[in-house]
Coordinates of C-alpha atoms in Angstrom, one line a residue:
X1 CA -19.6 39.1 125.7
X2 CA -19.6 38.4 122.4
X3 CA -19.0 34.8 121.3
X4 CA -17.8 33.6 118.0
X5 CA -18.0 29.9 116.5
X6 CA -15.9 28.9 113.5
X7 CA -16.4 26.0 111.1
X8 CA -15.2 25.0 107.8
X9 CA -11.7 23.7 108.5
X10 CA -10.5 20.4 107.7
X11 CA -8.0 18.6 105.4
X12 CA -7.5 19.9 101.8
X13 CA -5.4 19.1 98.9
X14 CA -3.1 21.9 97.4
X15 CA -5.1 23.8 94.8
X16 CA -8.5 23.1 96.6
X17 CA -10.9 25.4 97.9
X18 CA -12.5 25.9 101.7
X19 CA -15.1 27.9 103.0
X20 CA -14.6 29.1 106.5
X21 CA -17.6 30.6 108.4
X22 CA -17.8 32.4 111.8
X23 CA -21.3 32.9 113.6
X24 CA -21.2 35.6 116.1
X25 CA -23.8 35.8 119.2
X26 CA -24.1 37.6 122.2
X27 CA -24.1 41.4 122.7
X28 CA -22.7 42.6 119.3
X29 CA -23.7 46.2 119.7
X30 CA -21.0 48.5 118.8
X31 CA -19.1 46.1 116.8
X32 CA -17.4 47.6 114.0
X33 CA -15.2 44.9 112.3
X34 CA -14.8 40.9 112.2
X35 CA -11.6 39.7 111.6
X36 CA -9.8 36.4 110.6
X37 CA -6.1 35.7 111.8
X38 CA -4.3 32.5 111.6
X39 CA -1.5 31.0 113.4
X40 CA 0.7 28.1 112.5
X41 CA 3.1 26.3 114.9
X42 CA 6.0 28.2 115.7
X43 CA 4.9 31.5 114.0
X44 CA 3.1 34.7 115.2
X45 CA -0.6 35.3 114.6
X46 CA -1.2 36.5 111.1
X47 CA -3.9 38.8 109.7
X48 CA -5.9 37.1 106.9
X49 CA -9.1 39.3 106.3
X50 CA -11.3 41.5 107.8
X51 CA -14.8 42.8 106.9
X52 CA -17.0 45.7 108.2
X53 CA -20.1 45.0 110.3
X54 CA -22.1 46.2 107.1
X55 CA -20.1 43.9 104.9
X56 CA -19.4 46.6 102.6
X57 CA -15.9 47.1 103.0
X58 CA -13.0 44.3 103.3
X59 CA -9.1 44.2 103.7
X60 CA -6.9 41.2 103.1
X61 CA -3.5 40.0 104.4
X62 CA -0.6 40.3 101.9
X63 CA 0.1 36.5 102.1
X64 CA -3.6 35.6 101.0
X65 CA -4.4 38.6 99.0
X66 CA -6.1 37.2 95.7
X67 CA -6.8 34.1 97.0
X68 CA -9.6 35.0 99.8
X69 CA -12.8 36.4 99.7
X70 CA -14.8 37.6 102.9
X71 CA -18.5 38.3 102.9
X72 CA -21.3 38.5 105.2
X73 CA -24.9 36.9 105.3
X74 CA -27.6 39.4 105.0
X75 CA -29.8 38.2 107.7
X76 CA -27.4 37.2 110.3
X77 CA -24.3 37.8 112.3
X78 CA -22.4 35.1 110.2
X79 CA -19.2 35.9 107.9
X80 CA -17.2 33.7 105.7
X81 CA -13.7 33.5 104.1
X82 CA -13.7 31.7 100.8
X83 CA -10.2 30.4 100.5
X84 CA -9.1 29.3 97.0
X85 CA -5.7 27.9 95.4
X86 CA -4.7 26.6 99.0
X87 CA -0.9 25.9 99.7
X88 CA 0.9 24.0 102.2
X89 CA 1.6 27.3 103.7
X90 CA -2.1 27.9 104.4
X91 CA -1.8 25.4 107.1
X92 CA -2.8 26.9 110.5
X93 CA -5.4 27.2 113.1
X94 CA -8.0 30.0 111.9
X95 CA -9.5 32.3 114.4
X96 CA -12.4 34.7 114.0
X97 CA -12.6 37.7 116.1
X98 CA -14.5 40.9 116.5
X99 CA -13.4 44.5 116.9
X100 CA -15.7 46.8 119.3
X101 CA -15.7 50.2 118.0
X102 CA -12.8 51.2 115.8
X103 CA -9.3 51.8 115.3
X104 CA -7.0 54.2 113.7
X105 CA -3.6 54.6 112.4
X106 CA -1.9 52.7 109.4
X107 CA -2.6 48.9 109.6
X108 CA -4.8 49.0 112.6
X109 CA -7.1 46.3 111.1
X110 CA -4.2 43.8 110.9
X111 CA -3.1 44.2 114.6
X112 CA -4.8 41.4 116.9
X113 CA -4.4 43.7 119.9
X114 CA -7.4 45.8 118.3
X115 CA -9.7 42.9 118.5
X116 CA -11.6 42.0 121.8
X117 CA -13.3 38.5 121.5
X118 CA -11.9 35.5 119.8
X119 CA -13.4 32.2 118.8
X120 CA -11.9 28.7 119.5
X121 CA -10.5 28.4 115.9
X122 CA -10.8 25.8 113.2
X123 CA -7.8 23.7 111.9
X124 CA -7.0 24.0 108.2
X125 CA -4.6 21.6 107.0
X126 CA -3.3 21.5 103.3
X127 CA -1.1 18.7 101.9
X128 CA 0.5 18.2 98.5

């Protein structure tokens, strides 16, 4: 199994920035993509970002495009999402996940069903 642990969430003011981190451990062989999703109360799970295992390719959800940057530490299995210009609509539980292998088809990286292992989530609350 692969285990992910998210960190970096908390309470922020609108316009602030936060850096979320995810550390992956266990058998990560065959991993292709690490992704971030969020879920607010009463809402469906929403794609935030994804990054290839090498860290060289990233994708971002339409709702956060231009306000997030995903990156990976060179020497370990830790990825980050830097969020800027936070809005109240960003309030949600943010989950880190990993895709084993690869997916195909339009928008396959935005489909949570294509990811296999999930972290416990970290709460982000943005107030104005």
